Coordinates of N, CA and C in Angstrom, one line a residue:
X276 N -3.1 -17.5 -11.4 CA -3.8 -17.8 -9.9 C -3.3 -18.9 -9.1
X277 N -2.4 -19.8 -9.7 CA -1.6 -20.6 -8.8 C -0.8 -20.4 -7.7
X278 N -0.5 -18.8 -8.0 CA 0.3 -18.4 -6.6 C -0.7 -18.0 -5.6
X279 N -2.1 -17.6 -6.2 CA -3.1 -17.2 -5.0 C -3.3 -18.5 -4.1
X280 N -3.8 -19.7 -4.8 CA -3.9 -21.0 -4.2 C -2.5 -21.2 -3.1
X281 N -1.5 -20.9 -3.6 CA -0.1 -21.1 -2.9 C -0.3 -20.3 -1.9
X282 N -1.0 -19.1 -1.9 CA -0.8 -18.2 -0.5 C -1.7 -18.6 0.3
X283 N -3.1 -19.0 0.0 CA -4.1 -19.5 1.1 C -3.6 -20.8 1.4
X284 N -3.0 -21.9 0.8 CA -2.2 -22.9 1.3 C -1.3 -22.4 2.5
X285 N -0.5 -21.7 2.3 CA 0.5 -21.3 3.1 C -0.1 -20.5 4.6
X286 N -1.4 -19.8 4.4 CA -2.0 -19.3 5.6 C -2.8 -20.6 6.6
X287 N -3.1 -21.4 5.5 CA -4.0 -22.6 6.1 C -3.0 -23.4 7.0
X288 N -1.8 -24.0 6.7 CA -0.6 -24.5 7.2 C -0.5 -23.8 8.7
X289 N -0.3 -22.5 8.4 CA -0.2 -21.6 9.9 C -1.1 -21.7 10.7
X290 N -2.3 -21.7 10.2 CA -3.5 -22.1 11.1 C -3.4 -23.1 11.7
X291 N -3.2 -24.5 10.8 CA -3.0 -25.6 11.6 C -1.7 -25.8 12.5
X292 N -0.6 -25.0 12.4 CA 0.4 -25.2 13.4 C -0.1 -24.2 14.6
X293 N -1.0 -23.2 14.5 CA -1.4 -22.3 15.8 C -2.4 -23.3 16.5
X294 N -3.5 -24.3 15.6 CA -4.2 -24.9 16.3 C -3.4 -26.2 17.2
X295 N -2.4 -26.8 16.4 CA -1.8 -27.7 17.4 C -0.9 -27.3 18.5
X296 N -0.3 -25.8 18.5 CA 0.5 -25.3 19.6 C -0.5 -25.1 20.7
X297 N -1.8 -24.6 20.2 CA -2.9 -24.3 21.3 C -3.4 -25.5 22.0
X298 N -3.6 -26.7 21.1 CA -4.2 -27.9 21.6 C -3.1 -28.6 22.7
X299 N -1.6 -28.3 22.3 CA -0.8 -28.9 23.1 C -0.2 -28.1 24.3
X300 N -0.9 -26.9 24.5 CA -0.7 -25.7 25.4 C -1.3 -26.5 26.6
X301 N -1.4 -25.5 27.8 CA -2.1 -25.7 28.9 C -2.9 -24.3 29.2
X302 N -3.3 -23.6 27.9 CA -4.3 -22.5 27.8 C -5.4 -22.9 28.3
X303 N -6.1 -22.1 29.1 CA -7.7 -22.5 29.5 C -8.5 -21.6 28.3
X304 N -9.6 -21.9 28.4 CA -10.7 -21.4 27.1 C -10.1 -21.5 25.7
X305 N -9.4 -22.7 25.6 CA -9.0 -23.2 24.3 C -9.6 -22.7 22.9
X306 N -10.9 -22.9 23.3 CA -11.9 -22.8 22.0 C -11.8 -21.2 21.4
X307 N -11.7 -20.3 22.6 CA -11.6 -18.7 22.2 C -10.2 -18.9 21.7
X308 N -9.3 -19.5 22.1 CA -7.9 -19.3 21.3 C -7.8 -19.8 19.7
X309 N -8.6 -20.9 19.7 CA -9.0 -21.4 18.4 C -9.4 -20.3 17.6
X310 N -10.8 -19.8 17.8 CA -11.5 -18.7 17.4 C -10.6 -17.6 16.8
X311 N -9.7 -17.1 17.8 CA -9.1 -15.9 17.5 C -8.0 -16.3 16.4
X312 N -7.3 -17.5 16.9 CA -6.3 -18.0 15.5 C -7.1 -17.9 14.3
X313 N -8.3 -18.5 13.9 CA -9.0 -18.6 12.8 C -9.2 -17.2 12.1
X314 N -9.8 -16.4 13.1 CA -10.1 -14.8 12.6 C -8.6 -14.2 12.3
X315 N -7.4 -14.2 12.9 CA -6.6 -13.6 12.6 C -5.8 -14.4 11.4
X316 N -6.0 -15.3 11.0 CA -5.8 -15.9 9.8 C -6.3 -15.6 8.5
X317 N -7.9 -15.6 8.7 CA -8.5 -15.1 7.5 C -8.1 -13.7 7.2
X318 N -8.0 -12.5 8.4 CA -7.7 -11.1 8.3 C -6.2 -11.2 7.5
X319 N -5.4 -12.0 7.8 CA -4.0 -11.8 7.2 C -4.1 -12.4 5.7
X320 N -4.6 -13.4 5.5 CA -5.1 -14.1 4.0 C -5.7 -13.2 3.1
X321 N -6.7 -12.3 3.8 CA -7.3 -11.2 3.1 C -6.5 -10.0 2.8
X322 N -5.5 -9.5 3.7 CA -4.8 -8.4 3.6 C -3.5 -8.7 2.6
X323 N -3.2 -10.3 2.4 CA -2.2 -10.5 1.9 C -2.5 -10.4 -0.1
X324 N -3.9 -10.1 -0.3 CA -4.2 -10.0 -1.8 C -4.3 -8.6 -2.0
X325 N -3.9 -7.5 -1.1 CA -3.7 -6.4 -1.2 C -2.3 -5.9 -1.2
X326 N -1.4 -6.7 -0.5 CA -0.1 -6.4 -0.7 C 0.8 -7.7 -1.0
X327 N 1.3 -7.2 -2.5 CA 1.9 -8.0 -3.1 C 3.2 -8.5 -2.6
X328 N 3.4 -9.6 -1.7 CA 4.3 -10.0 -0.9 C 5.3 -10.6 -1.7
X329 N 5.1 -11.2 -2.7 CA 5.3 -11.9 -3.8 C 6.5 -11.1 -4.5
X330 N 6.2 -9.8 -4.6 CA 7.2 -8.9 -5.2 C 8.5 -9.0 -4.8
X331 N 8.5 -9.0 -3.6 CA 9.9 -9.3 -2.7 C 10.7 -10.4 -3.2
X332 N 10.4 -11.5 -3.7 CA 11.2 -12.4 -4.2 C 10.8 -13.1 -5.3
X333 N 10.0 -12.7 -6.2 CA 9.4 -13.0 -7.5 C 9.5 -12.3 -8.7
X334 N 10.2 -12.3 -9.7 CA 10.3 -11.3 -10.8 C 9.5 -12.4 -12.0
X335 N 8.9 -11.7 -12.6 CA 7.8 -12.7 -13.6 C 8.9 -12.5 -15.0
X336 N 8.5 -13.4 -16.1 CA 9.1 -13.3 -17.0 C 8.4 -12.5 -18.2
X337 N 7.4 -12.1 -17.8 CA 6.4 -11.4 -18.9 C 5.3 -10.6 -18.3
X338 N 4.9 -9.4 -18.9 CA 3.6 -8.7 -18.1 C 2.5 -9.8 -18.1
X339 N 2.1 -10.7 -19.2 CA 1.2 -11.4 -18.9 C 1.3 -12.4 -17.8
X340 N 2.3 -13.1 -17.5 CA 2.8 -13.6 -16.3 C 2.2 -13.2 -15.1
X341 N 2.6 -12.0 -15.2 CA 2.5 -11.1 -13.6 C 1.2 -10.7 -13.6
X342 N 0.2 -10.6 -15.0 CA -1.1 -10.2 -14.7 C -2.0 -11.3 -14.4
X343 N -1.5 -12.6 -14.9 CA -2.2 -13.9 -14.6 C -1.9 -14.1 -13.2
X344 N -1.0 -13.8 -12.4 CA -0.6 -14.2 -11.0 C -2.0 -14.0 -10.3
X345 N -2.5 -12.9 -10.2 CA -3.9 -12.9 -9.2 C -5.0 -12.3 -10.1
X346 N -5.0 -12.4 -11.4 CA -6.1 -11.9 -12.2 C -6.8 -13.1 -13.1
X347 N -7.9 -13.2 -13.5 CA -8.4 -13.8 -14.6 C -8.7 -13.2 -15.6
X348 N -9.2 -13.7 -16.9 CA -9.5 -13.1 -17.9 C -8.0 -13.7 -18.8
X349 N -8.3 -13.0 -20.2 CA -7.5 -13.6 -21.4 C -6.9 -12.1 -21.6
X350 N -5.4 -12.0 -21.7 CA -4.8 -10.9 -22.2 C -4.7 -10.9 -23.6
X351 N -5.2 -9.7 -24.0 CA -5.6 -9.4 -25.8 C -4.5 -8.4 -25.9
X352 N -4.1 -7.5 -25.4 CA -3.3 -6.6 -25.7 C -2.2 -6.2 -24.4
X353 N -0.8 -5.7 -25.0 CA 0.2 -5.1 -24.3 C 0.7 -4.1 -24.6
X354 N 0.5 -2.7 -24.0 CA 1.1 -1.5 -24.5 C 2.2 -1.1 -23.7
X355 N 3.6 -1.0 -24.4 CA 4.6 -0.9 -23.8 C 4.8 0.3 -23.3
X356 N 5.4 0.6 -22.2 CA 5.7 2.1 -21.5 C 7.4 2.0 -21.3
X357 N 8.0 2.9 -20.6 CA 9.3 3.0 -20.2 C 9.6 2.1 -19.0
X358 N 9.0 2.1 -17.6 CA 9.3 1.8 -16.7 C 7.9 0.7 -16.2
X359 N 6.6 1.0 -17.1 CA 5.7 0.0 -16.7 C 5.4 -0.4 -18.4
X360 N 4.1 -1.5 -18.1 CA 3.6 -1.9 -19.4 C 1.9 -2.1 -19.1
X361 N 1.5 -1.8 -20.2 CA -0.4 -1.6 -19.9 C -0.7 -2.9 -20.5
X362 N -1.6 -3.5 -19.5 CA -2.3 -4.9 -20.0 C -3.5 -4.8 -20.2
X363 N -4.0 -5.1 -21.4 CA -5.6 -5.2 -21.6 C -6.1 -6.4 -21.7
X364 N -7.0 -6.9 -21.1 CA -7.4 -8.4 -20.8 C -8.9 -7.9 -20.9
X365 N -9.6 -9.4 -21.3 CA -10.9 -9.4 -21.5 C -11.4 -10.7 -20.7
X366 N -12.6 -10.7 -20.1 CA -13.2 -11.4 -19.3 C -14.8 -11.5 -19.5
X367 N -15.5 -12.5 -20.3 CA -16.6 -12.3 -20.9 C -16.7 -11.1 -21.8
X368 N -17.6 -10.1 -21.8 CA -17.6 -9.4 -22.6 C -17.0 -8.0 -22.3
X369 N -16.5 -8.1 -20.7 CA -15.8 -7.0 -20.2 C -14.4 -6.7 -20.4
X370 N -13.6 -5.5 -20.5 CA -12.5 -5.4 -20.5 C -12.0 -4.9 -19.2
X371 N -10.8 -5.4 -19.1 CA -10.2 -4.6 -17.7 C -8.6 -4.3 -18.1
X372 N -8.2 -3.3 -17.3 CA -6.9 -2.8 -17.4 C -6.1 -2.8 -16.2
X373 N -4.6 -3.1 -16.5 CA -3.9 -3.1 -15.3 C -2.1 -2.8 -15.7
X374 N -1.9 -1.9 -14.9 CA -0.5 -1.2 -15.2 C 0.3 -2.2 -14.5
X375 N 1.5 -2.8 -15.3 CA 2.4 -3.7 -14.7 C 4.1 -3.2 -14.7
X376 N 4.3 -2.8 -13.4 CA 5.6 -2.0 -13.2 C 6.8 -3.0 -13.8
X377 N 7.6 -2.4 -14.4 CA 9.0 -3.1 -14.6 C 9.9 -3.4 -13.9
X378 N 10.9 -4.8 -13.6 CA 11.8 -4.6 -12.7 C 13.1 -5.1 -13.5
X379 N 14.2 -4.4 -13.6 CA 15.3 -5.1 -14.1 C 15.1 -5.7 -15.8
X380 N 15.2 -7.2 -15.7 CA 14.8 -7.8 -16.9 C 13.4 -8.7 -17.0
X381 N 12.7 -8.1 -15.8 CA 11.2 -8.5 -15.7 C 10.4 -7.5 -15.3
X382 N 9.2 -8.3 -15.1 CA 7.9 -7.7 -14.2 C 7.6 -7.8 -12.9
X383 N 7.3 -6.8 -12.3 CA 6.6 -7.4 -11.0 C 4.9 -7.2 -10.6
X384 N 4.5 -7.9 -10.0 CA 3.0 -7.8 -9.9 C 2.4 -6.6 -9.8
X385 N 1.4 -6.4 -10.3 CA 0.4 -4.9 -10.4 C -0.5 -5.0 -9.7
X386 N -1.2 -3.9 -8.8 CA -2.4 -4.0 -8.2 C -3.2 -3.0 -8.8
X387 N -4.3 -3.4 -8.6 CA -5.7 -2.5 -9.4 C -5.4 -1.1 -8.8
X388 N -5.2 -1.2 -7.4 CA -5.2 0.4 -6.8 C -4.2 1.3 -7.4
X389 N -3.0 0.8 -7.9 CA -1.8 1.3 -8.5 C -2.5 1.9 -9.7
X390 N -3.4 1.5 -10.6 CA -3.9 1.7 -11.9 C -5.0 3.0 -11.8
X391 N -4.7 4.2 -11.8 CA -5.5 5.4 -11.4 C -6.1 6.0 -12.6
X392 N -7.3 5.9 -12.8 CA -7.8 6.7 -14.1 C -7.8 8.2 -13.6
X393 N -7.2 9.1 -14.2 CA -7.1 10.5 -13.8 C -7.8 11.6 -14.8
X394 N -8.3 11.1 -15.9 CA -9.1 11.9 -16.9 C -10.1 11.2 -17.5
X395 N -11.3 11.7 -18.0 CA -12.1 11.1 -18.7 C -12.7 12.2 -19.6
X396 N -12.9 12.1 -21.0 CA -13.7 12.9 -21.8 C -14.5 12.4 -22.8
X397 N -15.9 12.8 -22.9 CA -16.6 12.4 -24.4 C -16.6 13.5 -25.2
X398 N -16.3 13.4 -26.7 CA -16.4 14.3 -27.5 C -16.6 13.7 -29.0
X399 N -17.8 14.2 -29.4 CA -18.3 13.6 -30.6 C -18.3 12.0 -30.7
X400 N -18.6 11.5 -29.7 CA -19.1 10.1 -29.9 C -17.8 9.3 -29.4
X401 N -16.6 10.3 -29.1 CA -15.6 9.3 -28.7 C -15.1 9.5 -27.4
X402 N -15.2 8.6 -26.7 CA -15.0 8.1 -25.0 C -13.4 8.2 -24.9
X403 N -12.8 8.9 -24.3 CA -11.2 9.1 -23.9 C -11.0 8.7 -22.4
X404 N -10.2 8.1 -22.2 CA -9.8 7.9 -20.6 C -8.3 7.6 -20.5
X405 N -7.7 8.6 -19.3 CA -6.3 8.4 -19.3 C -5.8 7.8 -18.0
X406 N -5.1 6.7 -17.9 CA -4.7 6.1 -16.6 C -3.3 6.6 -16.3
X407 N -3.1 6.7 -15.2 CA -1.7 6.5 -14.7 C -1.1 5.7 -13.1
X408 N 0.0 5.2 -13.5 CA 0.4 4.5 -12.5 C 1.0 5.1 -11.4
X409 N 0.5 4.8 -10.2 CA 0.6 5.5 -8.9 C 0.7 6.8 -9.2
X410 N 1.9 7.5 -9.1 CA 2.1 9.0 -8.9 C 3.3 9.4 -9.8
X411 N 3.4 8.4 -10.8 CA 4.7 8.5 -11.5 C 4.3 8.9 -12.9
X412 N 5.3 9.3 -13.8 CA 5.1 10.0 -15.1 C 4.7 8.8 -16.5
X413 N 4.1 8.0 -15.6 CA 3.7 6.7 -16.6 C 2.1 6.7 -17.0
X414 N 1.8 7.0 -18.2 CA 0.5 7.3 -18.3 C -0.1 6.5 -19.4
X415 N -1.2 6.2 -19.7 CA -1.7 5.4 -20.9 C -3.3 5.9 -21.1
X416 N -3.4 6.1 -22.5 CA -4.6 6.8 -23.0 C -5.5 5.8 -24.1
X417 N -6.8 5.4 -23.4 CA -7.6 4.8 -24.2 C -8.5 5.8 -24.9
X418 N -8.9 5.4 -26.1 CA -10.0 6.0 -27.1 C -10.9 5.0 -27.9
X419 N -12.0 5.3 -27.3 CA -13.2 4.5 -27.7 C -14.2 5.1 -28.8
X420 N -14.3 4.7 -29.9 CA -15.2 5.0 -31.2 C -16.6 4.3 -30.5
X421 N -17.4 5.0 -29.9 CA -18.8 4.7 -29.6 C -19.8 4.4 -30.6
X422 N -19.3 4.9 -31.8 CA -20.6 5.1 -32.9 C -20.0 4.0 -33.9
X423 N -19.1 3.0 -33.6 CA -18.5 2.1 -34.4 C -17.6 2.6 -35.5
X424 N -16.7 1.9 -36.2 CA -15.8 2.2 -37.1 C -14.4 2.5 -36.8
X425 N -13.6 2.6 -37.5 CA -12.0 3.3 -37.3 C -12.1 4.7 -37.3
X426 N -10.9 4.9 -36.2 CA -10.7 6.4 -36.4 C -9.2 6.8 -36.9
X427 N -9.1 7.9 -37.1 CA -7.7 8.5 -37.8 C -7.4 9.2 -36.4
X428 N -6.2 8.8 -35.9 CA -5.7 9.2 -34.5 C -4.5 9.6 -34.2
X429 N -4.0 10.5 -33.6 CA -2.8 11.0 -33.3 C -2.5 11.9 -32.2
X430 N -1.5 12.4 -31.8 CA -1.3 13.2 -30.7 C -0.1 14.2 -30.6
X431 N 0.1 15.1 -29.9 CA 1.1 16.0 -30.2 C 2.4 15.5 -29.3
X432 N 2.2 14.2 -28.7 CA 3.4 13.5 -28.4 C 4.0 12.4 -29.3
X433 N 3.5 12.4 -30.8 CA 4.1 11.4 -31.5 C 3.8 9.9 -30.9
X434 N 2.7 9.8 -30.1 CA 2.3 8.5 -29.4 C 1.9 7.2 -30.5
X435 N 2.6 6.2 -30.1 CA 2.1 5.1 -31.1 C 0.8 4.1 -30.7
X436 N 0.0 4.4 -31.5 CA -1.4 3.9 -31.2 C -1.8 2.4 -31.7
X437 N -2.1 1.5 -30.8 CA -2.6 0.2 -31.1 C -4.0 0.3 -30.9
X438 N -4.7 -0.9 -31.5 CA -6.2 -0.9 -31.2 C -6.7 -2.0 -31.4
X439 N -7.7 -2.5 -30.8 CA -8.6 -4.0 -30.6 C -9.6 -3.5 -31.1
X440 N -10.4 -4.5 -31.7 CA -11.8 -4.3 -32.2 C -12.8 -5.5 -31.8
X441 N -13.9 -5.1 -31.5 CA -15.2 -6.2 -31.0 C -16.4 -5.8 -32.0
X442 N -16.6 -6.9 -32.3 CA -17.8 -6.9 -33.3 C -19.2 -7.2 -32.3
X443 N -20.2 -6.3 -32.6 CA -21.2 -6.5 -32.4 C -22.2 -7.0 -33.2
X444 N -22.7 -8.3 -33.2 CA -23.6 -9.3 -34.1 C -25.1 -8.3 -34.1
X445 N -25.7 -8.0 -32.9 CA -27.0 -7.6 -33.0 C -27.0 -6.2 -33.8
X446 N -25.9 -5.3 -33.6 CA -25.9 -4.0 -34.2 C -25.2 -3.8 -35.5
X447 N -24.6 -5.2 -35.6 CA -23.8 -5.4 -37.1 C -22.9 -4.5 -37.1
X448 N -22.1 -4.0 -36.3 CA -21.1 -2.9 -36.1 C -19.9 -3.5 -35.6
X449 N -18.7 -2.9 -35.8 CA -17.4 -3.5 -35.4 C -16.9 -2.3 -34.6
X450 N -16.7 -2.1 -33.2 CA -16.2 -1.0 -32.2 C -14.6 -1.0 -32.2
X451 N -14.0 0.1 -32.3 CA -12.5 0.0 -32.2 C -12.1 1.0 -30.9
X452 N -11.2 0.2 -30.1 CA -10.6 1.0 -29.0 C -8.9 1.3 -29.2
X453 N -8.8 2.3 -29.3 CA -7.1 2.5 -29.4 C -6.4 2.9 -28.2
X454 N -5.0 2.5 -28.0 CA -4.5 2.5 -26.8 C -2.9 2.8 -27.1
X455 N -2.6 4.1 -26.3 CA -1.0 4.5 -26.5 C -0.6 4.8 -25.0
X456 N 0.8 4.6 -24.8 CA 1.5 5.2 -24.1 C 2.1 6.5 -24.0
X457 N 1.8 7.3 -23.1 CA 1.9 8.8 -23.0 C 2.9 9.1 -21.9
X458 N 4.4 9.6 -22.2 CA 4.9 10.3 -21.4 C 4.9 11.5 -20.6
X459 N 4.5 11.6 -19.5 CA 4.4 12.9 -18.8 C 3.3 13.6 -19.4
X460 N 2.1 12.9 -19.2 CA 0.9 13.6 -19.6 C 0.6 15.0 -18.9
X461 N 0.1 15.9 -19.7 CA -0.2 17.5 -19.0 C -1.0 18.1 -19.4
X462 N -1.5 19.1 -19.1 CA -2.6 20.0 -19.7 C -2.3 20.4 -21.0
X463 N -1.1 20.5 -21.7 CA -0.7 20.8 -23.1 C -1.2 19.6 -23.9
X464 N -1.6 18.3 -23.1 CA -1.8 17.1 -24.4 C -3.0 17.3 -25.3
X465 N -2.6 16.8 -26.7 CA -3.5 17.3 -27.5 C -3.9 16.0 -28.4
X466 N -5.1 15.7 -28.4 CA -5.5 14.4 -29.2 C -5.9 14.8 -30.4
X467 N -5.8 14.2 -31.7 CA -6.6 14.8 -33.0 C -7.1 13.4 -33.2
X468 N -8.6 13.5 -33.3 CA -9.3 12.3 -34.1 C -9.9 12.8 -35.2
X469 N -9.5 12.0 -36.1 CA -10.3 12.4 -37.5 C -10.1 14.0 -37.9
X470 N -9.2 14.2 -37.5 CA -8.7 15.8 -38.1 C -9.4 16.9 -37.1
X471 N -10.0 16.4 -36.0 CA -10.4 17.2 -34.9 C -9.5 17.1 -33.7
X472 N -9.3 18.5 -32.9 CA -8.3 18.2 -31.9 C -9.0 18.4 -30.6
X473 N -8.6 17.7 -29.8 CA -9.3 17.6 -28.3 C -8.3 17.8 -27.2
X474 N -8.7 18.8 -26.6 CA -8.1 19.1 -25.4 C -8.6 18.0 -24.1
X475 N -7.6 17.1 -23.3 CA -8.2 16.3 -22.5 C -8.3 16.8 -21.2
X476 N -7.6 17.8 -20.7 CA -7.8 18.6 -19.4 C -8.1 20.1 -19.8

């Protein structure tokens, strides 16, 4: 988040320079120019949060550092892909997901708009979601047992599944969510949960 503050400070300085230039100029209706400069600064500051200009000159040392650059929440799990990593974070009682692109020996900043949910299925109390990074062959699957308890889970891609658990004290039940990287997810993908096969598409 420190870089977000730096970004805001940068545009504040730009606005201050504009105000100084307008003040020293011979322009008439200076108040109108001040308001225009403020409006442009606000627009540019807002747009900068959607365009990761830092990616042009900053490479992060870890996917966690790249995530924390513009996101809040505690990183709970990182699922490794080939060209990306899938970050699972928790803020309060809610989980958030973000796919972070790799770059050489580091990671670049990921945007929420680049993490696309392309499939969702509910079967026998199991909620399944598939996420894709942009239009690449990088896919990640999440599998939640909404009835609580652990699952026996595998797929026809020999994917390696990791899990996070969350205990619900009021229900006295522990809920498990499983995560895996799936290279080139397609219509032939088959998930097996507790011995039952599930086609996602």
